[in-house]
PDB file of C-alpha atoms and ligand atoms in Angstrom:
ATOM      1  CA  MET Z 293      12.884  27.999  -9.699  1.00  0.00           C
ATOM      2  CA  ASN Z 294      11.577  29.957  -6.742  1.00  0.00           C
ATOM      3  CA  SER Z 295      10.643  33.635  -6.619  1.00  0.00           C
ATOM      4  CA  ASN Z 296      14.317  34.615  -6.176  1.00  0.00           C
ATOM      5  CA  GLY Z 297      15.259  32.892  -9.420  1.00  0.00           C
ATOM      6  CA  ASP Z 298      17.215  30.160  -7.635  1.00  0.00           C
ATOM      7  CA  THR Z 299      16.809  26.517  -8.349  1.00  0.00           C
ATOM      8  CA  ASN Z 300      16.140  24.453  -5.218  1.00  0.00           C
ATOM      9  CA  ALA Z 301      19.648  23.077  -5.513  1.00  0.00           C
ATOM     10  CA  ASP Z 302      20.948  26.602  -4.829  1.00  0.00           C
ATOM     11  CA  ILE Z 303      19.261  26.694  -1.428  1.00  0.00           C
ATOM     12  CA  ALA Z 304      21.215  25.468   1.576  1.00  0.00           C
ATOM     13  CA  THR Z 305      20.612  25.380   5.319  1.00  0.00           C
ATOM     14  CA  VAL Z 306      23.648  26.789   7.099  1.00  0.00           C
ATOM     15  CA  TYR Z 307      23.660  26.575  10.880  1.00  0.00           C
ATOM     16  CA  GLY Z 308      19.874  26.546  10.883  1.00  0.00           C
ATOM     17  CA  GLU Z 309      19.501  29.460   8.468  1.00  0.00           C
ATOM     18  CA  GLU Z 310      18.176  28.955   4.945  1.00  0.00           C
ATOM     19  CA  VAL Z 311      20.447  30.689   2.447  1.00  0.00           C
ATOM     20  CA  HIS Z 312      19.980  31.230  -1.263  1.00  0.00           C
ATOM     21  CA  VAL Z 313      23.256  31.030  -3.107  1.00  0.00           C
ATOM     22  CA  PRO Z 314      22.631  31.470  -6.818  1.00  0.00           C
ATOM     23  CA  GLY Z 315      25.117  29.273  -8.670  1.00  0.00           C
ATOM     24  CA  LEU Z 316      25.772  26.914  -5.740  1.00  0.00           C
ATOM     25  CA  ALA Z 317      24.690  23.696  -7.448  1.00  0.00           C
ATOM     26  CA  GLY Z 318      26.779  24.474 -10.537  1.00  0.00           C
ATOM     27  CA  TRP Z 319      29.912  25.247  -8.493  1.00  0.00           C
ATOM     28  CA  LEU Z 320      29.493  22.067  -6.457  1.00  0.00           C
ATOM     29  CA  ALA Z 321      29.151  20.055  -9.663  1.00  0.00           C
ATOM     30  CA  GLU Z 322      32.393  21.606 -10.962  1.00  0.00           C
ATOM     31  CA  ILE Z 323      34.238  20.823  -7.731  1.00  0.00           C
ATOM     32  CA  ASP Z 324      32.985  17.261  -7.881  1.00  0.00           C
ATOM     33  CA  GLU Z 325      33.974  16.842 -11.501  1.00  0.00           C
ATOM     34  CA  ARG Z 326      37.299  18.657 -11.851  1.00  0.00           C
ATOM     35  CA  GLY Z 327      38.232  19.400  -8.247  1.00  0.00           C
ATOM     36  CA  TYR Z 328      37.746  23.168  -8.201  1.00  0.00           C
ATOM     37  CA  ALA Z 329      35.540  26.131  -9.095  1.00  0.00           C
ATOM     38  CA  VAL Z 330      36.379  29.769  -9.756  1.00  0.00           C
ATOM     39  CA  ILE Z 331      33.792  32.347  -8.729  1.00  0.00           C
ATOM     40  CA  PRO Z 332      34.445  35.895  -9.949  1.00  0.00           C
ATOM     41  CA  ASP Z 333      33.282  38.898  -7.892  1.00  0.00           C
ATOM     42  CA  TRP Z 334      32.833  36.858  -4.707  1.00  0.00           C
ATOM     43  CA  ILE Z 335      33.446  40.105  -2.843  1.00  0.00           C
ATOM     44  CA  GLY Z 336      33.070  43.610  -4.273  1.00  0.00           C
ATOM     45  CA  PRO Z 337      35.804  46.181  -4.963  1.00  0.00           C
ATOM     46  CA  GLU Z 338      35.313  48.093  -1.694  1.00  0.00           C
ATOM     47  CA  ARG Z 339      35.657  44.917   0.386  1.00  0.00           C
ATOM     48  CA  VAL Z 340      38.695  43.827  -1.625  1.00  0.00           C
ATOM     49  CA  LYS Z 341      40.384  47.180  -1.046  1.00  0.00           C
ATOM     50  CA  ARG Z 342      39.721  47.057   2.693  1.00  0.00           C
ATOM     51  CA  LEU Z 343      40.877  43.431   2.870  1.00  0.00           C
ATOM     52  CA  GLY Z 344      44.198  44.272   1.231  1.00  0.00           C
ATOM     53  CA  GLU Z 345      44.766  47.318   3.442  1.00  0.00           C
ATOM     54  CA  ASP Z 346      43.787  45.493   6.643  1.00  0.00           C
ATOM     55  CA  LEU Z 347      45.912  42.439   5.926  1.00  0.00           C
ATOM     56  CA  ARG Z 348      48.954  44.465   4.953  1.00  0.00           C
ATOM     57  CA  ARG Z 349      48.595  46.647   8.046  1.00  0.00           C
ATOM     58  CA  GLU Z 350      47.553  44.078  10.658  1.00  0.00           C
ATOM     59  CA  VAL Z 351      49.339  40.914   9.583  1.00  0.00           C
ATOM     60  CA  ASN Z 352      52.407  42.122   7.693  1.00  0.00           C
ATOM     61  CA  PRO Z 353      55.280  42.463   7.904  1.00  0.00           C
ATOM     62  CA  ILE Z 354      55.956  38.775   7.725  1.00  0.00           C
ATOM     63  CA  ASP Z 355      59.447  37.378   7.476  1.00  0.00           C
ATOM     64  CA  LYS Z 356      60.917  38.401   4.100  1.00  0.00           C
ATOM     65  CA  THR Z 357      61.393  34.777   3.140  1.00  0.00           C
ATOM     66  CA  MET Z 358      57.854  33.783   4.133  1.00  0.00           C
ATOM     67  CA  VAL Z 359      54.898  34.085   1.872  1.00  0.00           C
ATOM     68  CA  ARG Z 360      52.314  32.537   4.192  1.00  0.00           C
ATOM     69  CA  ALA Z 361      51.106  33.880   7.531  1.00  0.00           C
ATOM     70  CA  HIS Z 362      49.038  31.499   9.631  1.00  0.00           C
ATOM     71  CA  ASN Z 363      46.686  31.742  12.602  1.00  0.00           C
ATOM     72  CA  LEU Z 364      44.907  34.698  11.036  1.00  0.00           C
ATOM     73  CA  LEU Z 365      41.913  34.477  13.371  1.00  0.00           C
ATOM     74  CA  GLY Z 366      44.316  34.853  16.285  1.00  0.00           C
ATOM     75  CA  LYS Z 367      45.881  37.959  14.748  1.00  0.00           C
ATOM     76  CA  THR Z 368      43.101  40.050  13.254  1.00  0.00           C
ATOM     77  CA  ARG Z 369      39.330  40.459  13.179  1.00  0.00           C
ATOM     78  CA  CYS Z 370      39.440  41.768   9.599  1.00  0.00           C
ATOM     79  CA  VAL Z 371      38.404  38.529   7.900  1.00  0.00           C
ATOM     80  CA  ASP Z 372      35.686  37.288  10.282  1.00  0.00           C
ATOM     81  CA  ASP Z 373      32.894  38.159   7.869  1.00  0.00           C
ATOM     82  CA  LEU Z 374      34.634  36.301   5.041  1.00  0.00           C
ATOM     83  CA  VAL Z 375      35.158  33.176   7.155  1.00  0.00           C
ATOM     84  CA  CYS Z 376      31.550  32.881   8.287  1.00  0.00           C
ATOM     85  CA  ASP Z 377      30.019  34.115   5.037  1.00  0.00           C
ATOM     86  CA  PRO Z 378      26.972  31.823   4.714  1.00  0.00           C
ATOM     87  CA  ARG Z 379      27.677  31.387   0.985  1.00  0.00           C
ATOM     88  CA  LEU Z 380      31.138  30.019   1.749  1.00  0.00           C
ATOM     89  CA  LEU Z 381      29.809  27.767   4.508  1.00  0.00           C
ATOM     90  CA  ALA Z 382      27.165  26.495   2.081  1.00  0.00           C
ATOM     91  CA  LEU Z 383      29.901  25.655  -0.420  1.00  0.00           C
ATOM     92  CA  ALA Z 384      32.054  23.926   2.187  1.00  0.00           C
ATOM     93  CA  GLN Z 385      29.056  21.980   3.485  1.00  0.00           C
ATOM     94  CA  GLY Z 386      28.086  21.118  -0.076  1.00  0.00           C
ATOM     95  CA  VAL Z 387      31.443  19.362  -0.480  1.00  0.00           C
ATOM     96  CA  LEU Z 388      31.924  17.949   3.032  1.00  0.00           C
ATOM     97  CA  GLY Z 389      28.441  17.646   4.511  1.00  0.00           C
ATOM     98  CA  ASP Z 390      27.009  19.561   7.467  1.00  0.00           C
ATOM     99  CA  LYS Z 391      29.739  18.825   9.998  1.00  0.00           C
ATOM    100  CA  ILE Z 392      32.418  21.358   9.179  1.00  0.00           C
ATOM    101  CA  GLN Z 393      34.880  23.583  11.021  1.00  0.00           C
ATOM    102  CA  VAL Z 394      37.667  25.969  10.159  1.00  0.00           C
ATOM    103  CA  SER Z 395      40.902  24.046   9.800  1.00  0.00           C
ATOM    104  CA  VAL Z 396      43.305  26.883   9.018  1.00  0.00           C
ATOM    105  CA  VAL Z 397      42.891  30.514   7.973  1.00  0.00           C
ATOM    106  CA  ALA Z 398      46.039  31.916   6.379  1.00  0.00           C
ATOM    107  CA  MET Z 399      47.303  34.837   4.355  1.00  0.00           C
ATOM    108  CA  PHE Z 400      49.154  33.990   1.144  1.00  0.00           C
ATOM    109  CA  ASP Z 401      51.292  36.998   0.340  1.00  0.00           C
ATOM    110  CA  LEU Z 402      53.457  35.816  -2.542  1.00  0.00           C
ATOM    111  CA  LEU Z 403      56.340  38.257  -2.474  1.00  0.00           C
ATOM    112  CA  PRO Z 404      58.250  39.300  -5.583  1.00  0.00           C
ATOM    113  CA  GLY Z 405      60.685  36.528  -6.414  1.00  0.00           C
ATOM    114  CA  ALA Z 406      58.688  33.829  -4.559  1.00  0.00           C
ATOM    115  CA  LYS Z 407      59.396  30.405  -6.024  1.00  0.00           C
ATOM    116  CA  ALA Z 408      56.621  28.053  -7.110  1.00  0.00           C
ATOM    117  CA  GLN Z 409      55.345  25.857  -4.313  1.00  0.00           C
ATOM    118  CA  GLY Z 410      55.512  22.111  -4.911  1.00  0.00           C
ATOM    119  CA  LEU Z 411      52.239  20.513  -5.968  1.00  0.00           C
ATOM    120  CA  HIS Z 412      50.547  18.874  -2.988  1.00  0.00           C
ATOM    121  CA  GLN Z 413      47.205  17.782  -1.593  1.00  0.00           C
ATOM    122  CA  ASP Z 414      45.860  19.802   1.342  1.00  0.00           C
ATOM    123  CA  ASP Z 415      44.327  16.625   2.780  1.00  0.00           C
ATOM    124  CA  GLY Z 416      47.720  14.879   2.639  1.00  0.00           C
ATOM    125  CA  LEU Z 417      48.474  16.158   6.151  1.00  0.00           C
ATOM    126  CA  TRP Z 418      46.167  13.493   7.589  1.00  0.00           C
ATOM    127  CA  PRO Z 419      47.634  10.048   6.944  1.00  0.00           C
ATOM    128  CA  LEU Z 420      44.457   8.380   5.719  1.00  0.00           C
ATOM    129  CA  PRO Z 421      44.468   5.767   2.970  1.00  0.00           C
ATOM    130  CA  ARG Z 422      42.902   6.760  -0.344  1.00  0.00           C
ATOM    131  CA  PRO Z 423      40.263   6.702  -1.634  1.00  0.00           C
ATOM    132  CA  HIS Z 424      38.426   8.396   1.182  1.00  0.00           C
ATOM    133  CA  PRO Z 425      35.466  10.778   1.226  1.00  0.00           C
ATOM    134  CA  PRO Z 426      36.397  14.479   0.921  1.00  0.00           C
ATOM    135  CA  PHE Z 427      37.338  15.866   4.317  1.00  0.00           C
ATOM    136  CA  VAL Z 428      39.124  19.127   3.454  1.00  0.00           C
ATOM    137  CA  VAL Z 429      37.971  22.012   1.286  1.00  0.00           C
ATOM    138  CA  ASN Z 430      39.882  25.227   0.691  1.00  0.00           C
ATOM    139  CA  GLY Z 431      38.595  28.638  -0.379  1.00  0.00           C
ATOM    140  CA  VAL Z 432      41.077  31.264  -1.559  1.00  0.00           C
ATOM    141  CA  ILE Z 433      39.903  34.854  -1.947  1.00  0.00           C
ATOM    142  CA  ALA Z 434      42.156  36.982  -4.130  1.00  0.00           C
ATOM    143  CA  ALA Z 435      42.959  40.426  -2.737  1.00  0.00           C
ATOM    144  CA  ASP Z 436      45.045  41.160  -5.867  1.00  0.00           C
ATOM    145  CA  ASP Z 437      44.517  39.987  -9.423  1.00  0.00           C
ATOM    146  CA  PHE Z 438      46.008  36.507  -9.865  1.00  0.00           C
ATOM    147  CA  THR Z 439      48.115  36.329 -13.038  1.00  0.00           C
ATOM    148  CA  LYS Z 440      50.508  33.756 -14.449  1.00  0.00           C
ATOM    149  CA  GLU Z 441      53.316  36.229 -13.795  1.00  0.00           C
ATOM    150  CA  ASN Z 442      52.541  36.912 -10.122  1.00  0.00           C
ATOM    151  CA  GLY Z 443      51.992  33.296  -9.103  1.00  0.00           C
ATOM    152  CA  ALA Z 444      48.345  32.418  -9.771  1.00  0.00           C
ATOM    153  CA  THR Z 445      47.548  29.047  -8.172  1.00  0.00           C
ATOM    154  CA  VAL Z 446      48.735  26.085 -10.224  1.00  0.00           C
ATOM    155  CA  LEU Z 447      46.466  23.064 -10.242  1.00  0.00           C
ATOM    156  CA  VAL Z 448      45.825  19.739 -11.885  1.00  0.00           C
ATOM    157  CA  PRO Z 449      42.154  19.413 -12.886  1.00  0.00           C
ATOM    158  CA  GLY Z 450      40.640  16.036 -12.065  1.00  0.00           C
ATOM    159  CA  SER Z 451      43.580  14.910  -9.904  1.00  0.00           C
ATOM    160  CA  HIS Z 452      41.314  14.583  -6.847  1.00  0.00           C
ATOM    161  CA  LYS Z 453      40.107  11.349  -8.446  1.00  0.00           C
ATOM    162  CA  TRP Z 454      43.582   9.843  -8.960  1.00  0.00           C
ATOM    163  CA  HIS Z 455      43.429   7.938  -5.715  1.00  0.00           C
ATOM    164  CA  ASP Z 456      46.078   5.397  -6.627  1.00  0.00           C
ATOM    165  CA  GLN Z 457      48.715   7.930  -7.743  1.00  0.00           C
ATOM    166  CA  GLU Z 458      51.412   9.782  -5.831  1.00  0.00           C
ATOM    167  CA  VAL Z 459      51.554  13.528  -6.479  1.00  0.00           C
ATOM    168  CA  ARG Z 460      53.860  14.270  -9.430  1.00  0.00           C
ATOM    169  CA  GLN Z 461      55.470  17.594 -10.258  1.00  0.00           C
ATOM    170  CA  PRO Z 462      55.535  19.410 -13.601  1.00  0.00           C
ATOM    171  CA  PRO Z 463      56.649  18.629 -16.270  1.00  0.00           C
ATOM    172  CA  ASP Z 464      55.550  15.093 -15.347  1.00  0.00           C
ATOM    173  CA  VAL Z 465      51.969  16.251 -15.036  1.00  0.00           C
ATOM    174  CA  ALA Z 466      49.950  18.838 -17.000  1.00  0.00           C
ATOM    175  CA  THR Z 467      48.860  21.867 -14.962  1.00  0.00           C
ATOM    176  CA  VAL Z 468      46.667  24.929 -15.392  1.00  0.00           C
ATOM    177  CA  GLN Z 469      47.091  28.281 -13.681  1.00  0.00           C
ATOM    178  CA  VAL Z 470      43.998  30.004 -12.383  1.00  0.00           C
ATOM    179  CA  GLU Z 471      44.073  33.623 -13.472  1.00  0.00           C
ATOM    180  CA  MET Z 472      41.311  35.557 -11.749  1.00  0.00           C
ATOM    181  CA  GLY Z 473      40.482  39.091 -10.725  1.00  0.00           C
ATOM    182  CA  ALA Z 474      40.835  40.510  -7.221  1.00  0.00           C
ATOM    183  CA  GLY Z 475      37.694  39.632  -5.269  1.00  0.00           C
ATOM    184  CA  SER Z 476      37.344  36.195  -6.904  1.00  0.00           C
ATOM    185  CA  LEU Z 477      37.059  32.978  -4.934  1.00  0.00           C
ATOM    186  CA  LEU Z 478      38.868  29.787  -5.922  1.00  0.00           C
ATOM    187  CA  VAL Z 479      37.540  26.704  -4.139  1.00  0.00           C
ATOM    188  CA  TRP Z 480      39.125  23.284  -4.325  1.00  0.00           C
ATOM    189  CA  THR Z 481      38.648  19.942  -2.700  1.00  0.00           C
ATOM    190  CA  GLY Z 482      41.499  18.787  -0.459  1.00  0.00           C
ATOM    191  CA  ALA Z 483      42.592  15.872  -2.634  1.00  0.00           C
ATOM    192  CA  MET Z 484      43.255  17.997  -5.733  1.00  0.00           C
ATOM    193  CA  TRP Z 485      46.924  18.486  -6.624  1.00  0.00           C
ATOM    194  CA  HIS Z 486      47.841  22.170  -6.546  1.00  0.00           C
ATOM    195  CA  GLY Z 487      50.377  24.733  -5.361  1.00  0.00           C
ATOM    196  CA  GLY Z 488      51.147  28.444  -5.384  1.00  0.00           C
ATOM    197  CA  GLY Z 489      52.872  29.692  -8.552  1.00  0.00           C
ATOM    198  CA  ALA Z 490      56.132  31.644  -8.897  1.00  0.00           C
ATOM    199  CA  ASN Z 491      55.985  35.414  -8.611  1.00  0.00           C
ATOM    200  CA  THR Z 492      58.215  36.962 -11.283  1.00  0.00           C
ATOM    201  CA  THR Z 493      56.763  40.474 -10.916  1.00  0.00           C
ATOM    202  CA  ASP Z 494      57.831  43.272  -8.576  1.00  0.00           C
ATOM    203  CA  GLN Z 495      54.465  43.290  -6.743  1.00  0.00           C
ATOM    204  CA  SER Z 496      53.185  40.827  -4.157  1.00  0.00           C
ATOM    205  CA  ARG Z 497      50.152  38.595  -4.793  1.00  0.00           C
ATOM    206  CA  LEU Z 498      47.896  38.805  -1.760  1.00  0.00           C
ATOM    207  CA  ALA Z 499      45.116  36.371  -0.871  1.00  0.00           C
ATOM    208  CA  ILE Z 500      43.506  34.674   2.094  1.00  0.00           C
ATOM    209  CA  ALA Z 501      42.864  30.974   2.358  1.00  0.00           C
ATOM    210  CA  ILE Z 502      39.950  29.739   4.417  1.00  0.00           C
ATOM    211  CA  ASN Z 503      40.377  26.030   4.790  1.00  0.00           C
ATOM    212  CA  PHE Z 504      37.682  23.798   6.317  1.00  0.00           C
ATOM    213  CA  ASN Z 505      37.646  20.187   7.404  1.00  0.00           C
ATOM    214  CA  LEU Z 506      35.235  17.797   9.072  1.00  0.00           C
ATOM    215  CA  SER Z 507      34.306  18.927  12.567  1.00  0.00           C
ATOM    216  CA  TYR Z 508      35.088  15.543  14.089  1.00  0.00           C
ATOM    217  CA  LEU Z 509      38.701  15.635  12.914  1.00  0.00           C
ATOM    218  CA  ARG Z 510      41.619  17.547  14.359  1.00  0.00           C
ATOM    219  CA  GLN Z 511      42.087  20.970  12.755  1.00  0.00           C
ATOM    220  CA  GLN Z 512      45.293  21.641  10.825  1.00  0.00           C
ATOM    221  CA  GLU Z 513      45.997  24.697  12.954  1.00  0.00           C
ATOM    222  CA  ASN Z 514      45.129  24.488  16.630  1.00  0.00           C
ATOM    223  CA  GLN Z 515      42.457  27.171  16.855  1.00  0.00           C
ATOM    224  CA  TYR Z 516      41.821  26.658  20.591  1.00  0.00           C
ATOM    225  CA  ILE Z 517      45.375  27.672  21.394  1.00  0.00           C
ATOM    226  CA  GLY Z 518      45.922  30.013  18.433  1.00  0.00           C
ATOM    227  CA  VAL Z 519      42.910  32.268  19.045  1.00  0.00           C
ATOM    228  CA  PRO Z 520      42.886  33.898  22.509  1.00  0.00           C
ATOM    229  CA  ARG Z 521      39.657  33.457  24.482  1.00  0.00           C
ATOM    230  CA  GLU Z 522      39.151  37.243  24.624  1.00  0.00           C
ATOM    231  CA  GLU Z 523      39.104  37.238  20.817  1.00  0.00           C
ATOM    232  CA  VAL Z 524      36.709  34.300  20.703  1.00  0.00           C
ATOM    233  CA  ALA Z 525      34.401  36.309  22.975  1.00  0.00           C
ATOM    234  CA  LYS Z 526      34.269  39.103  20.358  1.00  0.00           C
ATOM    235  CA  MET Z 527      33.116  36.773  17.605  1.00  0.00           C
ATOM    236  CA  PRO Z 528      29.557  36.249  16.450  1.00  0.00           C
ATOM    237  CA  GLU Z 529      28.191  32.882  17.566  1.00  0.00           C
ATOM    238  CA  ARG Z 530      28.359  31.288  14.147  1.00  0.00           C
ATOM    239  CA  LEU Z 531      32.040  32.080  13.830  1.00  0.00           C
ATOM    240  CA  ARG Z 532      32.749  30.638  17.265  1.00  0.00           C
ATOM    241  CA  ARG Z 533      31.007  27.461  16.238  1.00  0.00           C
ATOM    242  CA  VAL Z 534      32.864  27.264  12.930  1.00  0.00           C
ATOM    243  CA  LEU Z 535      36.078  27.847  14.860  1.00  0.00           C
ATOM    244  CA  GLY Z 536      35.397  24.585  16.677  1.00  0.00           C
ATOM    245  CA  TYR Z 537      33.322  25.549  19.709  1.00  0.00           C
ATOM    246  CA  GLN Z 538      30.608  23.099  18.790  1.00  0.00           C
ATOM    247  CA  HIS Z 539      29.820  19.419  19.031  1.00  0.00           C
ATOM    248  CA  GLY Z 540      31.887  17.683  16.385  1.00  0.00           C
ATOM    249  CA  MET Z 541      29.177  15.138  15.785  1.00  0.00           C
ATOM    250  CA  SER Z 542      26.762  14.694  18.668  1.00  0.00           C
ATOM    251  CA  PHE Z 543      26.704  15.530  22.368  1.00  0.00           C
ATOM    252  CA  VAL Z 544      28.623  12.367  23.193  1.00  0.00           C
ATOM    253  CA  GLY Z 545      30.879  12.549  20.145  1.00  0.00           C
ATOM    254  CA  PRO Z 546      34.221  14.209  19.429  1.00  0.00           C
ATOM    255  CA  GLY Z 547      34.521  17.716  20.853  1.00  0.00           C
ATOM    256  CA  MET Z 548      31.967  17.502  23.654  1.00  0.00           C
ATOM    257  CA  VAL Z 549      32.675  18.874  27.132  1.00  0.00           C
ATOM    258  CA  ASP Z 550      31.030  17.066  30.033  1.00  0.00           C
ATOM    259  CA  LEU Z 551      28.291  15.962  27.597  1.00  0.00           C
ATOM    260  CA  ARG Z 552      27.315  19.600  27.063  1.00  0.00           C
ATOM    261  CA  ASP Z 553      27.571  22.211  24.337  1.00  0.00           C
ATOM    262  CA  PRO Z 554      31.250  23.244  24.326  1.00  0.00           C
ATOM    263  CA  LEU Z 555      30.371  26.876  23.677  1.00  0.00           C
ATOM    264  CA  GLU Z 556      28.252  26.986  26.837  1.00  0.00           C
ATOM    265  CA  MET Z 557      31.081  25.404  28.791  1.00  0.00           C
ATOM    266  CA  VAL Z 558      33.943  27.746  27.837  1.00  0.00           C
ATOM    267  CA  ASP Z 559      33.474  30.262  30.628  1.00  0.00           C
ATOM    268  CA  ARG Z 560      32.266  27.671  33.125  1.00  0.00           C
ATOM    269  CA  VAL Z 561      35.403  25.637  32.658  1.00  0.00           C
ATOM    270  CA  HIS Z 562      37.534  28.742  32.930  1.00  0.00           C
ATOM    271  CA  PHE Z 563      35.950  30.005  36.135  1.00  0.00           C
ATOM    272  CA  GLY Z 564      35.170  26.602  37.629  1.00  0.00           C
ATOM    273  CA  TYR Z 565      31.862  24.757  37.655  1.00  0.00           C
ATOM    274  CA  ASP Z 566      29.851  22.268  39.642  1.00  0.00           C
ATOM    275  CA  VAL Z 567      27.843  19.693  37.688  1.00  0.00           C
ATOM    276  CA  ASN Z 568      25.112  19.916  40.342  1.00  0.00           C
ATOM    277  CA  ASP Z 569      24.664  23.656  39.909  1.00  0.00           C
ATOM    278  CA  PRO Z 570      21.020  24.223  38.832  1.00  0.00           C
ATOM    279  CA  ASP Z 571      22.295  26.771  36.255  1.00  0.00           C
ATOM    280  CA  MET Z 572      24.346  24.191  34.414  1.00  0.00           C
ATOM    281  CA  PRO Z 573      23.410  23.848  30.746  1.00  0.00           C
ATOM    282  CA  ALA Z 574      21.345  20.758  29.968  1.00  0.00           C
ATOM    283  CA  ILE Z 575      23.125  17.602  28.949  1.00  0.00           C
ATOM    284  CA  GLY Z 576      22.851  17.053  25.197  1.00  0.00           C
TER     285      GLY Z 576
HETATM  286  O1  AKG Q1609      49.345  30.324  -2.810  1.00  0.00           O
HETATM  287  C1  AKG Q1609      48.580  29.559  -3.422  1.00  0.00           C
HETATM  288  O2  AKG Q1609      48.033  29.879  -4.473  1.00  0.00           O
HETATM  289  C2  AKG Q1609      48.287  28.182  -2.877  1.00  0.00           C
HETATM  290  C3  AKG Q1609      49.014  27.885  -1.594  1.00  0.00           C
HETATM  291  C4  AKG Q1609      48.718  26.531  -1.052  1.00  0.00           C
HETATM  292  O3  AKG Q1609      48.146  25.711  -1.678  1.00  0.00           O
HETATM  293  C5  AKG Q1609      49.126  26.178   0.324  1.00  0.00           C
HETATM  294  O4  AKG Q1609      49.860  26.942   0.994  1.00  0.00           O
HETATM  295  O5  AKG Q1609      48.713  25.079   0.809  1.00  0.00           O
HETATM  296 FE1  FE2 Q1610      47.673  23.913  -0.553  1.00  0.00          FE
END
């Protein structure tokens, strides 16, 4: 224990900053063991209220048949703080290691009458043989209470370890539904079988999903095209980096630009640059 009451395992270094996240080690152990963790009161009631209002105003209306709106960081600035919340980055890095990036940020607005989504693995979009190390982690923040009736996420505990099995659908596999209050965070590892539930109520079930993957892989949603450069310019540096404007691995590795920090190269590339210019950022 330190003076803040955290065990050392609850301390993480996120983009160079030491953060204390009470509960972190326990949540990571749960994700490792059963594939997911539920964290109540991740954000407080005021933030939940604003999130719901902002999303409904800035991102809706979506097509009446759609329950998911993608490219959120290209459409609104109302979730930036939630995406680069150091506690969330610490969780994602705890599952995936230091080299992470946003893969897709989406709104899940399960409309009344929405059918249950088929069980799937979020990491199934990359055709890698299993078993493989975790490379996707998803965090869903509830903007409304999640109930069995309104489509709380359905999942199969422990299925992230069933490397030799194809995803099966209920009733061929036992599922649980994660009921949780608005403001809660549900985090799962990309190999865990899961899907959105059916909404049999007359209210929608609103949430955002902040999905990360390894920074040296391709992102699920193309953030470089999806998020206009003027919007990137408005973001705090950490968010820009998490969005993908960073070395994926090292200065020669995936994601580099002319052997330099991609973030320092964005404007130079746009306006034209000369490698011999004395103002060029250092290589490395
Ligand atoms: O809506 C949910 O609860 C989960 C949705 C989901 O897993 C997905 O769209 O990939
Ligand atoms: Fe999913």
